[in-house]
XYZ file of C-alpha atoms in Angstrom:
430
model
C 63.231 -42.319 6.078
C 62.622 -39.490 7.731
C 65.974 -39.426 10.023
C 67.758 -39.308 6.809
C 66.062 -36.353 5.474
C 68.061 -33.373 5.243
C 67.346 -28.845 5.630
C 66.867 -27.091 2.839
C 69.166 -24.431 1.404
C 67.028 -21.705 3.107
C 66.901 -23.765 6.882
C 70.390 -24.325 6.770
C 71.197 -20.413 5.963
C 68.748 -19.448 9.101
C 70.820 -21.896 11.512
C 74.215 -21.153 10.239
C 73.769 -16.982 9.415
C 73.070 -14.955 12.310
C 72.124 -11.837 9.706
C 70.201 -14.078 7.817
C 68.011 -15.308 11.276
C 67.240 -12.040 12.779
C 66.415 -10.726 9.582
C 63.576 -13.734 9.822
C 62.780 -12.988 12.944
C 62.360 -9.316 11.846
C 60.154 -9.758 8.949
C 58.207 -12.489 10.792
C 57.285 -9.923 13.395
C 57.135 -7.101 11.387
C 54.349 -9.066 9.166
C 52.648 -10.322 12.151
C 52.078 -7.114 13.994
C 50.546 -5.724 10.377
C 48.229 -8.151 10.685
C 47.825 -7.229 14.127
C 47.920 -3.645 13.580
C 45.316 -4.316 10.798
C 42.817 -6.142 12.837
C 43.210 -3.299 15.418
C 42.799 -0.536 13.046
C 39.546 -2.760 12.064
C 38.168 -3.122 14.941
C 38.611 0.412 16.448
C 37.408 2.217 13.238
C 34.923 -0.265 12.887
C 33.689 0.678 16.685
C 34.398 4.223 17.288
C 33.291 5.634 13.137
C 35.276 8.603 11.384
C 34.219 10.923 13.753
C 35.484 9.457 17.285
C 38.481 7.873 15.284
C 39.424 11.540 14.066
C 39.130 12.291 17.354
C 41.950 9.297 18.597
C 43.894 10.279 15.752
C 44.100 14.389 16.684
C 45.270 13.500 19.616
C 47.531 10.585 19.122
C 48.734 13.278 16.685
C 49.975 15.688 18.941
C 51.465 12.710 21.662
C 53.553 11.032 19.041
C 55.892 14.167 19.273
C 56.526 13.763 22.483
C 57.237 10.414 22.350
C 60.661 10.627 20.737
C 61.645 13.106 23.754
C 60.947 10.194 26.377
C 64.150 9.093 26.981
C 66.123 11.550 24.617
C 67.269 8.980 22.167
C 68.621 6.720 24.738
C 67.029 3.624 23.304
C 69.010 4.099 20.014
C 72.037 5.408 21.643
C 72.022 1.545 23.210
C 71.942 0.034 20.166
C 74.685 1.731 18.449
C 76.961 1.541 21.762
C 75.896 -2.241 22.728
C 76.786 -3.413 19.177
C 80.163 -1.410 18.978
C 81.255 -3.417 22.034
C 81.081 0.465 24.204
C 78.520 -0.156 26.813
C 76.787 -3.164 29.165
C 72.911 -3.694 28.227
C 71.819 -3.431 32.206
C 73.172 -0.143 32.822
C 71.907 1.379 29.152
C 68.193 -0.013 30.514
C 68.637 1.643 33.605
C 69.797 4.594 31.986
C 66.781 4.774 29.751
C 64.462 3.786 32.167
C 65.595 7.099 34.823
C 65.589 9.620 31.833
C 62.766 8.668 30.491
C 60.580 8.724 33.756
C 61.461 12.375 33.453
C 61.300 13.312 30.293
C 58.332 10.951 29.548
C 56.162 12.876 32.345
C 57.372 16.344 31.177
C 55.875 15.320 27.855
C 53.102 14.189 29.004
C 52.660 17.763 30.618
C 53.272 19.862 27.477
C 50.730 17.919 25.260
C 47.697 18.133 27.523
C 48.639 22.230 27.338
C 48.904 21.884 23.546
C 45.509 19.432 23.361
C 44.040 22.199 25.215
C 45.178 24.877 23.241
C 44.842 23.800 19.710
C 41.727 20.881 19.508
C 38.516 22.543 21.245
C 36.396 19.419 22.393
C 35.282 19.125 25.511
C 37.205 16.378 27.309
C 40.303 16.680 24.695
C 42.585 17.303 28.116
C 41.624 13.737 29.645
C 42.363 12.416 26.344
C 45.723 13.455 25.995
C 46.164 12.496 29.507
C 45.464 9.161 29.475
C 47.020 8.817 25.798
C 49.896 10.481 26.722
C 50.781 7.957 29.966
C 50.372 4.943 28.058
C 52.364 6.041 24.771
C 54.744 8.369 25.879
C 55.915 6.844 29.333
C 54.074 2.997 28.772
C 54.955 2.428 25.312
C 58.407 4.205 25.832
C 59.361 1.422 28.108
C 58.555 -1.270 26.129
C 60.339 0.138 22.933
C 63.237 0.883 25.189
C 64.212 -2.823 26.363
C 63.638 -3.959 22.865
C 66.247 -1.500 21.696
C 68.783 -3.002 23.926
C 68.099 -6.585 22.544
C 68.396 -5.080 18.931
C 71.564 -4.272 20.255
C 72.580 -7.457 21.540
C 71.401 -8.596 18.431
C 68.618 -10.895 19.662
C 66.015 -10.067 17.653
C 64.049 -12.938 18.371
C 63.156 -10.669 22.403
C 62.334 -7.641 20.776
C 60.060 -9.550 18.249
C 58.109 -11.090 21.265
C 58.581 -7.387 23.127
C 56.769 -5.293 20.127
C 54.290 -8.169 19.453
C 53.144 -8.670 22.697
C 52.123 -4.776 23.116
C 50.035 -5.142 20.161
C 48.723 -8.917 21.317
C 47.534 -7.042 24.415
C 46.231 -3.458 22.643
C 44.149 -6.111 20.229
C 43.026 -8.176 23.208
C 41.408 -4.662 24.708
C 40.050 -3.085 21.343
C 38.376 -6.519 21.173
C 36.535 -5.433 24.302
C 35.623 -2.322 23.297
C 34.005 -3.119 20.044
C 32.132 -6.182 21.724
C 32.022 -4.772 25.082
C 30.593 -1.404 25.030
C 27.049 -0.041 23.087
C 28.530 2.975 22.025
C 32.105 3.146 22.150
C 33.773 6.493 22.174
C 37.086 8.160 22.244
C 37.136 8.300 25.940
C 36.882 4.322 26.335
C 39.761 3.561 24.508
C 41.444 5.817 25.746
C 41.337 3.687 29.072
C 41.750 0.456 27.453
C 44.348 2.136 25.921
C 46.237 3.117 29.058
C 45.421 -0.501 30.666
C 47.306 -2.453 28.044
C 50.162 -0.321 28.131
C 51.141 -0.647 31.780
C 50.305 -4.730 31.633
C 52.892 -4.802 28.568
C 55.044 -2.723 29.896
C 55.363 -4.498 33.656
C 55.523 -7.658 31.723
C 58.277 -6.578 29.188
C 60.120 -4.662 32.730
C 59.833 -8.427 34.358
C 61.063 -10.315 31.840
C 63.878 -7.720 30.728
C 65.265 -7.835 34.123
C 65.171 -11.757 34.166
C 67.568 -12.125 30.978
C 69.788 -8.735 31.410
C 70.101 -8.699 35.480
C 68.802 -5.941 37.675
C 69.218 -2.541 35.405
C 71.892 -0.202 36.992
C 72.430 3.872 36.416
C 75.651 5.921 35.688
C 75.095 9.879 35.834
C 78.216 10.100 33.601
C 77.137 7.759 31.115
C 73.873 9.534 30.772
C 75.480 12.789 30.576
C 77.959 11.282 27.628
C 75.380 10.021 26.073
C 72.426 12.236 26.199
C 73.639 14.945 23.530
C 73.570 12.070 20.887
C 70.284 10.753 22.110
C 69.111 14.136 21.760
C 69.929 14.136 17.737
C 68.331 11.076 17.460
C 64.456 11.945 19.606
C 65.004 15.044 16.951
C 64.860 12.779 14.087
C 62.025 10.532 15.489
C 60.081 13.362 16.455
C 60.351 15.116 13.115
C 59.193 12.364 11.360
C 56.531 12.048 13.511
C 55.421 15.579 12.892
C 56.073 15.691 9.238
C 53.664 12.271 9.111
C 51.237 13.458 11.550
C 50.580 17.097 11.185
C 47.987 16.626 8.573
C 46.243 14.560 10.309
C 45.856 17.707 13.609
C 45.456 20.071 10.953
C 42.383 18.576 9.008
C 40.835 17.731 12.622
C 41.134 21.464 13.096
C 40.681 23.205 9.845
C 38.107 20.609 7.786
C 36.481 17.924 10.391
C 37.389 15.117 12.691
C 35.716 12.744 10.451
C 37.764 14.195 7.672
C 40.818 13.572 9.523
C 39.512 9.838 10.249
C 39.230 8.885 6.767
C 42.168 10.181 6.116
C 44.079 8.533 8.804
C 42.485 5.267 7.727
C 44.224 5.887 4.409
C 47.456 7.071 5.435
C 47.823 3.963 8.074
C 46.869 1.292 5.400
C 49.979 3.124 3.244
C 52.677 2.803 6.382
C 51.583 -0.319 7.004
C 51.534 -1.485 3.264
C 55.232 -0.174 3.983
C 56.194 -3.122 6.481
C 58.357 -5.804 4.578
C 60.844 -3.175 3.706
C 61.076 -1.761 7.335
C 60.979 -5.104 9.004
C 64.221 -5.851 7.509
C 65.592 -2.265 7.734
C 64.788 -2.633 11.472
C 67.443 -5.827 11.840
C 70.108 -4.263 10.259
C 70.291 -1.719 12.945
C 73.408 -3.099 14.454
C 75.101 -4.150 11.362
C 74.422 -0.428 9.737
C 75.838 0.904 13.127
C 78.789 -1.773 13.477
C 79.977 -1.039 9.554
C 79.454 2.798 9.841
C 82.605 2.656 12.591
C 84.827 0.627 10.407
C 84.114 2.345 7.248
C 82.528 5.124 7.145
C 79.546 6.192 5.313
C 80.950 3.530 2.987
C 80.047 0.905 5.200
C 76.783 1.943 6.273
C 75.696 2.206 2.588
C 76.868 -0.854 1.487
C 74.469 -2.326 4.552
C 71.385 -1.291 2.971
C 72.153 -0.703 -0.568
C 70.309 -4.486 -1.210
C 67.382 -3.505 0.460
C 66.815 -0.153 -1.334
C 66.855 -2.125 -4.456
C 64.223 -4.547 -3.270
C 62.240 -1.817 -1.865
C 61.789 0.320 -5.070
C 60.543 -3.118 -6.939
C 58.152 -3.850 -3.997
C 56.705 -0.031 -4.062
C 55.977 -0.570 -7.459
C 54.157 -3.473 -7.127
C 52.625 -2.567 -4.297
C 51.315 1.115 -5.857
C 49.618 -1.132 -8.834
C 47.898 -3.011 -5.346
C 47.121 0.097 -3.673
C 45.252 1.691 -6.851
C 43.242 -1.597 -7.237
C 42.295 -2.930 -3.658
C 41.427 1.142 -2.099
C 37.641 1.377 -3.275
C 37.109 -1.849 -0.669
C 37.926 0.310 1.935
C 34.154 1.389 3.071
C 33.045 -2.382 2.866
C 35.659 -2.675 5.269
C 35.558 -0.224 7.823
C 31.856 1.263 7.005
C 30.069 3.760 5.312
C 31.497 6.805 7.029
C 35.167 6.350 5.128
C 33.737 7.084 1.974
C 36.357 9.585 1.266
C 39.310 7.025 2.308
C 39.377 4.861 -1.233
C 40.162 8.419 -2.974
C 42.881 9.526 -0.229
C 44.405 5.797 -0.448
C 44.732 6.193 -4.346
C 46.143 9.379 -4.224
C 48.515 8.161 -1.566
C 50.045 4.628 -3.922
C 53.225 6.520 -4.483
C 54.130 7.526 -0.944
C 55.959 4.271 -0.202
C 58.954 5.412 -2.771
C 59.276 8.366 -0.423
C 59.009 6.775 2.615
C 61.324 3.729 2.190
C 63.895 5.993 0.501
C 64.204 8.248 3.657
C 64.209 5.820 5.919
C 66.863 3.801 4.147
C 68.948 6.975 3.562
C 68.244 8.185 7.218
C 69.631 4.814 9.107
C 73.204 5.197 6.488
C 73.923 8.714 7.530
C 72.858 7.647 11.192
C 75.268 4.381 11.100
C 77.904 6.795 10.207
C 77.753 9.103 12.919
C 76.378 12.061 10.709
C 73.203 12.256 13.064
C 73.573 16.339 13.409
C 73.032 16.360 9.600
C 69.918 14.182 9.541
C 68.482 15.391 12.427
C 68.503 18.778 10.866
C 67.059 17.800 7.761
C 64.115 15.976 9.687
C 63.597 18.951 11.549
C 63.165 21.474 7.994
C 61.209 19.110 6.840
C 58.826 18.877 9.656
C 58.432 22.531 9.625
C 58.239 22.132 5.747
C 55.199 19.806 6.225
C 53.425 22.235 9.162
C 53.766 24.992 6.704
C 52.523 23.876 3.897
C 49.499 21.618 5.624
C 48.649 25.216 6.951
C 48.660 26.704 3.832
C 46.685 23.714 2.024
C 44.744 21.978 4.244
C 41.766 25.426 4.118
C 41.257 25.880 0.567
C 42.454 22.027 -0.830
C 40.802 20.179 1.972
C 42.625 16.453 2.345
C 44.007 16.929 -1.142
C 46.005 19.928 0.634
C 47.246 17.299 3.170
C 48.613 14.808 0.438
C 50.057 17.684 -1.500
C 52.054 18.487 2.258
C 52.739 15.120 2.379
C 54.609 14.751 -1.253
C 56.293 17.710 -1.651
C 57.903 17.523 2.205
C 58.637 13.623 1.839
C 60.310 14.818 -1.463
C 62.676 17.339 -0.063
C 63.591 15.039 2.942
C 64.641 12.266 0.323
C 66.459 15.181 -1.994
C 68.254 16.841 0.852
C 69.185 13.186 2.288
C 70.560 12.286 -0.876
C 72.906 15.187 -1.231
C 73.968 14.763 1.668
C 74.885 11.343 0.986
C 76.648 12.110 -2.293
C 78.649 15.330 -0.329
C 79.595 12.833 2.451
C 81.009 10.172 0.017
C 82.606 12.508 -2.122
C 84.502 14.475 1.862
C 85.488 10.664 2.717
C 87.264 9.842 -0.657
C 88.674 13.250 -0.837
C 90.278 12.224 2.510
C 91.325 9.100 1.973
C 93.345 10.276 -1.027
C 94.737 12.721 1.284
């Protein structure tokens, strides 16, 4: 009986549709490192209370913008070359690999002078330090190889890649909340450090067992540096425009301010996960239809998804509004102010799924000058107006920031999109 028995419709799609399997893989992973990212965001806030955690988040603040900058781009440069048949997946990991042992340790450099400068703790340059090795040049490496299997279009490595750094991270926040009395910034900031170089020397070993040792070019670097460079400006913007509320209010209102707001704004992004899963595997498709048609082609690549998405942000805004008052049960007393924050934050996922959807099109058609410039307004947009709102509004300043720049990115995006479509018929006509 059961040698007779036959796939169902859905099986039979995963075996036979490549698209259709790495987007499972995709979503599988995406959802699995939520829930790992979840438990992790549990157990830290849990051990380390609004105050330390504002402290984490200050600083993870300021070395998020410097992550983009290790390795100039190079990681997304190899998936939009690897997938267009232009370049070998050893030599773009070696590539990445040399330019972002530089760049990774410059950064590293210029955010322990900005810690320093702008968050007055004692012990805030240690932080960065230690922060700053394990995400900028650690966590670098890791996101690098699993950039060239997006490229390759085996999904199913850079799943195991991205889970296993936040297996491992888990594993060690685990010991912190059971291992230490009273847990501070300063310990996880070690922990922190020690899973990043195991994932990253496991990732490195493994990487090099499927791809072959990973070779260097100086030329290819130098060809394709200028476009990496567009892209670390559009991940770095968006990490400032999503993180600069979080530095301010640590500077302006109070760490544990900027704790419960973190708390809030990370249960949002995360909340935000089914949409990017699947946004993340159609990296190479978006890229690969961008060369044969245009904006045209990169549109029609995620035009599906944005429909899902705005029926899924609806839904989940009604979830958001209901579930946020659970929030101090949760993590503890001291987010008190989080269940207000999250409910003020249920519309953010519109925003957020709309850029990045609009973002990857105009990306996937080689209009990366256009977007990068846009991120970079709107990061200043956001730093602005956080300065601005953050002293008199408090964290209602910060949401305000984080709407109206969110907004402006998704306008200007859009009109660019309409401008681009509108240049492409004109010259097809032609």
């Amino acid at each position: 009986m059961l040698s007779t028995m036959r796939p169902g419709p859905l099986l039979q799609r995963l075996r036979s549709d490549p698209a259709s399997r790495n987007s499972a893989y995709m979503i599988g992973s995406q959802v699995s490192i939520a829930v790992l990212q979840g438990l992790l965001f549990i157990l830290l806030a849990s051990a380390l209370g609004a105050h330390e955690f504002g402290r984490v988040a200050s600083v993870i603040a300021i070395t998020s913008v410097f992550l983009p900058f290790a390795g100039m781009g190079l990681g997304n440069v190899a998936i939009m070359r690897i997938s267009r048949g232009q370049a070998h997946a050893a030599m773009s990991l070696g590539n990445g690999l040399a330019v972002t042992a530089v760049t990774g340790t410059l950064g590293v450099l210029v955010a322990m002078l900005i810690g320093e400068a702008f968050l007055h703790e004692r012990g805030t340059w240690l932080l960065v330090l230690l922060f700053g090795i394990s995400e900028i040049l650690m966590t670098k490496v890791v996101d690098l190889a699993a950039h060239v299997f997006l490229g390759l279009e085996r999904q199913g490595v850079t799943a195991l890649f991205y889970n296993l750094l936040m297996v491992v991270r888990l594993v060690f926040a685990g010991a912190l909340f059971w291992g230490f009395t009273t847990p501070t910034a300063l310990h996880w900031a070690e922990l922190h450090l020690a899973a990043g170089v195991l994932s990253a020397v496991v990732v490195l070993f493994y990487s090099v067992r499927l791809l072959g040792r990973p070779r260097t070019g100086y030329q290819t670097v130098r060809n394709d540096i200028g476009k990496g460079f567009l892209f670390s400006v559009v991940i770095a913007a968006r990490s400032v425009h999503t993180d600069a509320d979080k530095a301010v209010l640590a500077r302006i209102a109070s760490e544990a301010t900027a704790g419960a707001y973190t708390a809030a704004f990370r249960l949002v992004y995360m909340a935000c996960t089914p949409i990017t899963a699947v946004l993340l595997s159609l990296q190479a498709r978006i890229f690969r239809r961008g060369d044969q048609r245009g904006l045209e082609g990169s549109l029609t690549a995620v035009r599906r998804l944005v429909l899902i998405g705005g029926v899924y942000c609806m839904l989940l805004a009604v979830a958001i509004y209901a579930v946020a008052p659970a929030v101090p049960w949760l993590l503890g007393d001291s987010f008190d102010l989080s269940p207000d924050i999250l409910r003020s934050m249920c519309l953010l996922p519109f925003l957020v799924i709309a850029q990045a959807a609009a973002s990857d099109a105009l990306n996937g058609a080689d209009a990366q000058r256009r977007v990068s410039t846009l991120h970079t307004l709107t990061a200043g947009l956001s730093v602005v107006l956080n300065l601005l709102l953050v002293p008199g509004h408090g964290w209602q300043g910060a949401v305000m920031a984080a709407y109206a720049s969110q907004g402006f990115l998704v306008a200007g995006l859009v009109l660019t999109i309409l401008l681009g479509l509108q240049a492409q018929r004109k010259a097809r006509a032609a």
